[in-house]
PDB file of C-alpha atoms in Angstrom:
ATOM      1  CA  MET X   2      59.248  43.933   3.059  1.00 55.00           C
ATOM      2  CA  THR X   3      60.298  41.089   0.311  1.00 59.00           C
ATOM      3  CA  THR X   4      57.042  39.257  -1.342  1.00 63.00           C
ATOM      4  CA  PRO X   5      57.434  35.342  -1.719  1.00 64.00           C
ATOM      5  CA  ASP X   6      57.341  35.940  -5.327  1.00 57.00           C
ATOM      6  CA  GLU X   7      60.366  38.234  -5.205  1.00 55.00           C
ATOM      7  CA  GLN X   8      62.428  35.962  -2.828  1.00 67.00           C
ATOM      8  CA  GLN X   9      61.666  33.345  -5.215  1.00 71.00           C
ATOM      9  CA  VAL X  10      62.995  35.477  -7.838  1.00 66.00           C
ATOM     10  CA  LYS X  11      66.384  36.539  -5.708  1.00 72.00           C
ATOM     11  CA  ASP X  12      66.876  32.726  -4.814  1.00 84.00           C
ATOM     12  CA  GLY X  13      66.989  32.135  -8.403  1.00 87.00           C
ATOM     13  CA  ASP X  14      69.491  34.655  -9.375  1.00 92.00           C
ATOM     14  CA  GLU X  15      71.360  33.454  -6.441  1.00 94.00           C
ATOM     15  CA  LEU X  16      71.426  30.200  -7.678  1.00 95.00           C
ATOM     16  CA  ALA X  17      72.310  31.122 -10.777  1.00 96.00           C
ATOM     17  CA  ARG X  18      75.258  33.184  -9.788  1.00 96.00           C
ATOM     18  CA  LEU X  19      76.568  30.034  -7.398  1.00 97.00           C
ATOM     19  CA  ASP X  20      76.367  27.836 -10.386  1.00 96.00           C
ATOM     20  CA  ALA X  21      78.380  30.225 -12.459  1.00 96.00           C
ATOM     21  CA  ALA X  22      81.015  30.564  -9.414  1.00 97.00           C
ATOM     22  CA  ALA X  23      81.518  26.960  -9.134  1.00 96.00           C
ATOM     23  CA  GLN X  24      82.450  26.555 -12.660  1.00 95.00           C
ATOM     24  CA  LEU X  25      85.026  29.021 -12.473  1.00 95.00           C
ATOM     25  CA  ALA X  26      86.373  28.286  -9.057  1.00 95.00           C
ATOM     26  CA  ALA X  27      88.537  25.356 -10.666  1.00 91.00           C
ATOM     27  CA  GLY X  28      90.295  27.872 -12.735  1.00 94.00           C
ATOM     28  CA  ASP X  29      90.123  31.308 -10.984  1.00 96.00           C
ATOM     29  CA  PRO X  30      88.890  31.289  -7.465  1.00 95.00           C
ATOM     30  CA  ALA X  31      89.238  35.008  -7.045  1.00 95.00           C
ATOM     31  CA  ALA X  32      86.664  35.276  -9.599  1.00 95.00           C
ATOM     32  CA  ALA X  33      84.210  32.907  -7.942  1.00 96.00           C
ATOM     33  CA  PHE X  34      84.810  34.887  -4.643  1.00 96.00           C
ATOM     34  CA  ALA X  35      83.829  38.245  -6.400  1.00 96.00           C
ATOM     35  CA  LEU X  36      80.595  36.622  -7.713  1.00 96.00           C
ATOM     36  CA  LEU X  37      79.785  35.457  -3.875  1.00 96.00           C
ATOM     37  CA  PRO X  38      80.371  38.522  -1.778  1.00 94.00           C
ATOM     38  CA  TRP X  39      78.470  36.903   0.874  1.00 96.00           C
ATOM     39  CA  LEU X  40      81.215  33.865   0.723  1.00 97.00           C
ATOM     40  CA  GLY X  41      84.275  35.781   1.429  1.00 96.00           C
ATOM     41  CA  ALA X  42      82.378  37.747   4.234  1.00 96.00           C
ATOM     42  CA  SER X  43      81.118  34.366   5.867  1.00 97.00           C
ATOM     43  CA  ILE X  44      84.449  32.975   5.712  1.00 98.00           C
ATOM     44  CA  SER X  45      86.149  35.862   7.293  1.00 97.00           C
ATOM     45  CA  ALA X  46      83.465  36.349   9.807  1.00 97.00           C
ATOM     46  CA  ASP X  47      84.040  32.609  10.673  1.00 98.00           C
ATOM     47  CA  ALA X  48      87.624  32.708  11.154  1.00 98.00           C
ATOM     48  CA  ALA X  49      87.422  35.953  13.248  1.00 98.00           C
ATOM     49  CA  ALA X  50      85.122  34.549  15.550  1.00 98.00           C
ATOM     50  CA  GLY X  51      87.118  30.694  15.934  1.00 98.00           C
ATOM     51  CA  ARG X  52      83.983  29.170  14.479  1.00 98.00           C
ATOM     52  CA  PHE X  53      86.268  26.823  12.544  1.00 98.00           C
ATOM     53  CA  ASP X  54      87.955  25.480  15.885  1.00 98.00           C
ATOM     54  CA  ALA X  55      84.843  23.551  16.651  1.00 98.00           C
ATOM     55  CA  TRP X  56      85.305  21.270  13.390  1.00 98.00           C
ATOM     56  CA  GLY X  57      88.166  18.543  12.853  1.00 98.00           C
ATOM     57  CA  LEU X  58      89.811  17.385   9.810  1.00 98.00           C
ATOM     58  CA  SER X  59      88.482  15.816   6.542  1.00 98.00           C
ATOM     59  CA  THR X  60      89.943  14.609   3.143  1.00 98.00           C
ATOM     60  CA  VAL X  61      88.392  16.083   0.101  1.00 97.00           C
ATOM     61  CA  ILE X  62      88.952  12.831  -1.684  1.00 96.00           C
ATOM     62  CA  ASP X  63      84.928  11.599  -1.564  1.00 92.00           C
ATOM     63  CA  GLU X  64      84.990   7.844  -0.226  1.00 88.00           C
ATOM     64  CA  ASN X  65      81.988   6.895  -2.655  1.00 86.00           C
ATOM     65  CA  THR X  66      83.497   8.173  -5.791  1.00 89.00           C
ATOM     66  CA  GLY X  67      87.431   8.208  -4.913  1.00 93.00           C
ATOM     67  CA  THR X  68      87.823  11.784  -6.604  1.00 94.00           C
ATOM     68  CA  ALA X  69      88.288  15.018  -5.004  1.00 96.00           C
ATOM     69  CA  VAL X  70      85.210  17.354  -4.374  1.00 95.00           C
ATOM     70  CA  VAL X  71      87.215  20.337  -5.160  1.00 96.00           C
ATOM     71  CA  PRO X  72      90.284  20.773  -6.676  1.00 96.00           C
ATOM     72  CA  ALA X  73      93.173  21.706  -5.232  1.00 97.00           C
ATOM     73  CA  SER X  74      93.015  25.653  -6.401  1.00 96.00           C
ATOM     74  CA  VAL X  75      89.576  26.146  -4.406  1.00 97.00           C
ATOM     75  CA  PHE X  76      90.759  23.903  -1.635  1.00 98.00           C
ATOM     76  CA  ALA X  77      93.836  26.560  -1.425  1.00 98.00           C
ATOM     77  CA  ALA X  78      91.705  29.344  -1.689  1.00 97.00           C
ATOM     78  CA  LEU X  79      89.075  28.535   1.007  1.00 98.00           C
ATOM     79  CA  HIS X  80      92.043  27.805   3.689  1.00 98.00           C
ATOM     80  CA  ASP X  81      93.595  31.206   2.672  1.00 98.00           C
ATOM     81  CA  ARG X  82      90.672  33.237   3.197  1.00 98.00           C
ATOM     82  CA  ALA X  83      90.026  31.452   6.715  1.00 98.00           C
ATOM     83  CA  GLY X  84      93.697  31.948   7.791  1.00 98.00           C
ATOM     84  CA  ILE X  85      93.995  28.359   8.190  1.00 98.00           C
ATOM     85  CA  THR X  86      97.360  25.969   7.461  1.00 98.00           C
ATOM     86  CA  ALA X  87      96.646  23.025   5.634  1.00 98.00           C
ATOM     87  CA  ARG X  88      97.461  20.668   2.966  1.00 98.00           C
ATOM     88  CA  PHE X  89      95.592  19.005   0.195  1.00 98.00           C
ATOM     89  CA  PRO X  90      93.618  17.024   0.407  1.00 98.00           C
ATOM     90  CA  VAL X  91      92.991  17.246   4.186  1.00 98.00           C
ATOM     91  CA  GLY X  92      91.911  20.476   5.614  1.00 98.00           C
ATOM     92  CA  ASN X  93      89.031  21.679   8.132  1.00 98.00           C
ATOM     93  CA  ALA X  94      85.828  20.020   8.009  1.00 98.00           C
ATOM     94  CA  GLY X  95      83.640  22.920   8.292  1.00 98.00           C
ATOM     95  CA  LEU X  96      85.266  25.241   5.818  1.00 98.00           C
ATOM     96  CA  LEU X  97      85.346  21.906   3.281  1.00 98.00           C
ATOM     97  CA  HIS X  98      81.760  20.646   3.656  1.00 98.00           C
ATOM     98  CA  VAL X  99      80.395  23.890   4.394  1.00 98.00           C
ATOM     99  CA  TYR X 100      81.569  26.157   1.957  1.00 98.00           C
ATOM    100  CA  GLY X 101      83.700  24.073  -0.189  1.00 97.00           C
ATOM    101  CA  TYR X 102      80.463  21.976  -1.060  1.00 97.00           C
ATOM    102  CA  LEU X 103      78.909  24.921  -2.355  1.00 97.00           C
ATOM    103  CA  LEU X 104      81.559  25.314  -4.687  1.00 97.00           C
ATOM    104  CA  SER X 105      81.841  21.702  -6.033  1.00 96.00           C
ATOM    105  CA  THR X 106      81.202  20.542  -9.151  1.00 94.00           C
ATOM    106  CA  THR X 107      81.684  17.024  -9.079  1.00 92.00           C
ATOM    107  CA  PRO X 108      78.847  14.939  -9.156  1.00 88.00           C
ATOM    108  CA  THR X 109      78.388  11.677  -6.244  1.00 87.00           C
ATOM    109  CA  PRO X 110      75.726   9.002  -6.241  1.00 86.00           C
ATOM    110  CA  TYR X 111      73.994  11.052  -3.894  1.00 84.00           C
ATOM    111  CA  GLY X 112      73.921  13.907  -6.304  1.00 87.00           C
ATOM    112  CA  LEU X 113      76.159  17.498  -5.712  1.00 93.00           C
ATOM    113  CA  LYS X 114      77.162  18.128  -2.404  1.00 95.00           C
ATOM    114  CA  ARG X 115      75.826  21.392  -2.178  1.00 96.00           C
ATOM    115  CA  ALA X 116      72.344  20.226  -2.181  1.00 96.00           C
ATOM    116  CA  ARG X 117      72.220  19.670   1.349  1.00 97.00           C
ATOM    117  CA  TRP X 118      72.334  23.727   2.156  1.00 97.00           C
ATOM    118  CA  LEU X 119      69.866  24.372  -1.000  1.00 97.00           C
ATOM    119  CA  ASP X 120      67.001  22.156  -1.193  1.00 96.00           C
ATOM    120  CA  GLY X 121      65.416  22.722   2.177  1.00 97.00           C
ATOM    121  CA  HIS X 122      65.509  18.662   3.214  1.00 97.00           C
ATOM    122  CA  LEU X 123      68.335  19.378   5.971  1.00 98.00           C
ATOM    123  CA  ALA X 124      67.033  22.515   7.362  1.00 98.00           C
ATOM    124  CA  GLN X 125      63.414  21.013   7.489  1.00 97.00           C
ATOM    125  CA  ALA X 126      65.107  17.866   9.526  1.00 97.00           C
ATOM    126  CA  TYR X 127      66.434  20.380  12.270  1.00 97.00           C
ATOM    127  CA  GLY X 128      62.921  21.394  12.451  1.00 97.00           C
ATOM    128  CA  LEU X 129      64.174  24.681  10.783  1.00 97.00           C
ATOM    129  CA  THR X 130      62.517  26.199   7.754  1.00 96.00           C
ATOM    130  CA  ALA X 131      63.214  24.904   4.269  1.00 96.00           C
ATOM    131  CA  GLU X 132      65.381  28.140   3.595  1.00 95.00           C
ATOM    132  CA  ALA X 133      67.368  28.253   6.591  1.00 97.00           C
ATOM    133  CA  PHE X 134      70.368  26.882   5.238  1.00 98.00           C
ATOM    134  CA  LEU X 135      70.178  29.233   2.003  1.00 97.00           C
ATOM    135  CA  PRO X 136      73.971  31.164   2.366  1.00 96.00           C
ATOM    136  CA  TRP X 137      72.875  33.932   0.680  1.00 94.00           C
ATOM    137  CA  ALA X 138      69.128  34.891   2.997  1.00 91.00           C
ATOM    138  CA  LEU X 139      70.727  34.636   6.500  1.00 93.00           C
ATOM    139  CA  PRO X 140      70.231  37.683   8.826  1.00 91.00           C
ATOM    140  CA  THR X 141      72.655  40.437   8.491  1.00 89.00           C
ATOM    141  CA  GLY X 142      75.964  39.140  10.415  1.00 89.00           C
ATOM    142  CA  GLU X 143      74.968  35.523  10.699  1.00 95.00           C
ATOM    143  CA  THR X 144      76.389  32.667   8.939  1.00 98.00           C
ATOM    144  CA  LEU X 145      75.831  29.436   7.256  1.00 98.00           C
ATOM    145  CA  LEU X 146      78.623  27.918   9.360  1.00 98.00           C
ATOM    146  CA  ALA X 147      77.297  29.049  12.432  1.00 98.00           C
ATOM    147  CA  ARG X 148      73.769  27.919  12.105  1.00 98.00           C
ATOM    148  CA  VAL X 149      75.058  24.859  10.858  1.00 98.00           C
ATOM    149  CA  THR X 150      77.182  24.246  13.698  1.00 98.00           C
ATOM    150  CA  ASP X 151      74.575  25.032  16.390  1.00 98.00           C
ATOM    151  CA  ALA X 152      72.276  22.552  14.566  1.00 98.00           C
ATOM    152  CA  ALA X 153      74.585  19.837  14.685  1.00 98.00           C
ATOM    153  CA  ASP X 154      76.188  20.173  17.771  1.00 97.00           C
ATOM    154  CA  GLY X 155      72.347  20.558  19.451  1.00 97.00           C
ATOM    155  CA  LEU X 156      71.652  17.134  17.791  1.00 97.00           C
ATOM    156  CA  LEU X 157      74.628  15.198  18.885  1.00 97.00           C
ATOM    157  CA  SER X 158      74.226  17.114  22.426  1.00 95.00           C
ATOM    158  CA  ARG X 159      71.054  15.742  23.030  1.00 91.00           C
ATOM    159  CA  ALA X 160      70.822  11.619  21.874  1.00 77.00           C
ATOM    160  CA  PRO X 161      73.851  10.343  20.357  1.00 90.00           C
ATOM    161  CA  VAL X 162      72.452   7.111  18.683  1.00 95.00           C
ATOM    162  CA  ARG X 163      76.260   5.552  18.302  1.00 96.00           C
ATOM    163  CA  ARG X 164      79.343   5.538  19.818  1.00 96.00           C
ATOM    164  CA  GLN X 165      82.426   3.829  18.449  1.00 96.00           C
ATOM    165  CA  GLN X 166      85.957   3.450  20.217  1.00 96.00           C
ATOM    166  CA  LEU X 167      88.399   4.217  17.239  1.00 96.00           C
ATOM    167  CA  ALA X 168      92.157   3.890  17.217  1.00 91.00           C
ATOM    168  CA  ASP X 169      92.699   7.605  18.235  1.00 88.00           C
ATOM    169  CA  ALA X 170      89.554   9.155  18.751  1.00 94.00           C
ATOM    170  CA  GLU X 171      85.610   8.538  19.450  1.00 97.00           C
ATOM    171  CA  ALA X 172      83.074   8.474  17.027  1.00 97.00           C
ATOM    172  CA  ILE X 173      79.735   9.997  18.259  1.00 97.00           C
ATOM    173  CA  ILE X 174      76.647   9.497  15.353  1.00 98.00           C
ATOM    174  CA  ALA X 175      73.469  11.576  15.950  1.00 98.00           C
ATOM    175  CA  ILE X 176      70.492  11.214  14.253  1.00 97.00           C
ATOM    176  CA  GLY X 177      66.982  12.974  14.694  1.00 96.00           C
ATOM    177  CA  ARG X 178      64.127  13.757  12.407  1.00 94.00           C
ATOM    178  CA  ALA X 179      61.706  16.948  13.634  1.00 93.00           C
ATOM    179  CA  ALA X 180      58.620  15.570  11.914  1.00 89.00           C
ATOM    180  CA  ALA X 181      56.884  12.217  11.526  1.00 84.00           C
ATOM    181  CA  SER X 182      57.799  12.062   7.804  1.00 86.00           C
ATOM    182  CA  GLY X 183      60.635  13.352   5.626  1.00 92.00           C
ATOM    183  CA  ASP X 184      64.272  13.028   5.914  1.00 96.00           C
ATOM    184  CA  ALA X 185      65.934  12.685   9.496  1.00 97.00           C
ATOM    185  CA  ALA X 186      69.404  15.081  10.334  1.00 98.00           C
ATOM    186  CA  LEU X 187      72.453  12.924  10.957  1.00 98.00           C
ATOM    187  CA  ALA X 188      75.682  14.860  12.322  1.00 98.00           C
ATOM    188  CA  TYR X 189      78.871  13.259  13.230  1.00 98.00           C
ATOM    189  CA  ALA X 190      81.760  13.994  15.247  1.00 98.00           C
ATOM    190  CA  LEU X 191      85.057  12.819  16.629  1.00 98.00           C
ATOM    191  CA  VAL X 192      86.033  13.234  20.075  1.00 97.00           C
ATOM    192  CA  GLY X 193      89.605  13.119  21.151  1.00 93.00           C
ATOM    193  CA  GLY X 194      91.924  15.462  23.251  1.00 89.00           C
ATOM    194  CA  GLY X 195      89.274  15.846  25.731  1.00 90.00           C
ATOM    195  CA  LYS X 196      87.283  18.005  22.757  1.00 96.00           C
ATOM    196  CA  ARG X 197      84.370  16.762  20.435  1.00 97.00           C
ATOM    197  CA  ARG X 198      84.968  18.129  16.923  1.00 98.00           C
ATOM    198  CA  LEU X 199      82.106  18.107  14.171  1.00 98.00           C
ATOM    199  CA  ILE X 200      82.796  16.201  10.992  1.00 98.00           C
ATOM    200  CA  THR X 201      79.839  16.590   8.996  1.00 98.00           C
ATOM    201  CA  THR X 202      75.959  16.413   8.582  1.00 98.00           C
ATOM    202  CA  PHE X 203      73.294  15.654   5.997  1.00 97.00           C
ATOM    203  CA  PRO X 204      70.001  14.355   5.713  1.00 97.00           C
ATOM    204  CA  VAL X 205      69.079  10.497   5.461  1.00 97.00           C
ATOM    205  CA  ALA X 206      65.878   8.733   4.267  1.00 95.00           C
ATOM    206  CA  SER X 207      66.337   5.647   6.256  1.00 95.00           C
ATOM    207  CA  PRO X 208      67.999   6.095   9.580  1.00 96.00           C
ATOM    208  CA  THR X 209      67.643   2.461  10.375  1.00 95.00           C
ATOM    209  CA  ALA X 210      69.534   1.529   7.429  1.00 96.00           C
ATOM    210  CA  VAL X 211      72.289   3.663   7.873  1.00 96.00           C
ATOM    211  CA  LEU X 212      73.109   2.272  11.728  1.00 96.00           C
ATOM    212  CA  ASP X 213      72.667  -1.333  10.303  1.00 97.00           C
ATOM    213  CA  GLU X 214      75.514  -0.515   7.868  1.00 96.00           C
ATOM    214  CA  VAL X 215      77.520   0.809  10.687  1.00 96.00           C
ATOM    215  CA  ASP X 216      76.760  -1.786  13.407  1.00 96.00           C
ATOM    216  CA  ALA X 217      77.618  -4.483  10.686  1.00 96.00           C
ATOM    217  CA  THR X 218      81.137  -2.881  10.318  1.00 94.00           C
ATOM    218  CA  THR X 219      84.349  -3.108  11.696  1.00 95.00           C
ATOM    219  CA  PRO X 220      84.625   0.480  13.749  1.00 96.00           C
ATOM    220  CA  ARG X 221      86.209   3.098  11.540  1.00 96.00           C
ATOM    221  CA  LEU X 222      86.671   6.345  10.178  1.00 96.00           C
ATOM    222  CA  ARG X 223      83.117   7.841   8.130  1.00 96.00           C
ATOM    223  CA  TRP X 224      81.997  10.631   6.050  1.00 96.00           C
ATOM    224  CA  ASN X 225      85.727  11.472   4.828  1.00 96.00           C
ATOM    225  CA  ALA X 226      86.630  12.046   8.202  1.00 97.00           C
ATOM    226  CA  VAL X 227      90.540  12.117   9.321  1.00 96.00           C
ATOM    227  CA  ALA X 228      91.484  11.981  12.799  1.00 88.00           C
TER     228      ALA X 228
END
C-alpha cells in the first residue's frame, strides 16, 4: 500500500515527466507518448469504448489569446491515436480539452490549460477528491476522459442554469459547487440533431460573474466550441 508521502513523491515524478513530455511534444509527439505510457493507453481505451462520441467539436485556437493551445503536430498525433479524422485546428473537444491540454505549454490569462486536471480545484468542485482527475493516478482500466465525461454529464443532467438557442444548436451551461466555499464546476454542451455533446468543463470562482456576462451578450458559441 502506498503511503501519502510515497504518493506525493510519485505525483511529483509524474508531473515532472508530464512537463518534459509537453516540451517534447511539439517537435516529437512520439517521444511524448513514450514518456507517458498512460496517455496513449487511455486514448486507445477511450476510442475502443466510443467515449469520444459524447463530445462535440472544438478549435484549438484559444478565444482569449488567439493562438493555438497545441501545435498542429500534437493535434494530428492525438487524433491519429484516437482514430478520429480531423483537420487542424478543429477536432474532437474531449480529445483536445482533456488530453491535448495536458500537453499544452501555451500560457493563457488563467494559466496553463492542464491545471484544471492537476490542481484539484475542479475535482473538488465536483465533490470528488483533489486527486480524482490526476491522469496517472486512476484505477487500472479507468481513464481521465471517462471520469470527466461522467462528472460533466451528471452536472448537465441535474440542472442546466442557462439554455441558449443558437443558429444550429442549443447551448447548455450548468454550474455547480459541491461545497459551500471554493470553486464551482462549469460544464458546457451543445445539443443538435437530437444529441447532447459535451464541449468543456472548468472551475469558476464566481458563477454569478460568468452568468452575468453570458446574459449580457448575444447568444454565441463559447469556450472554443465549433458547431
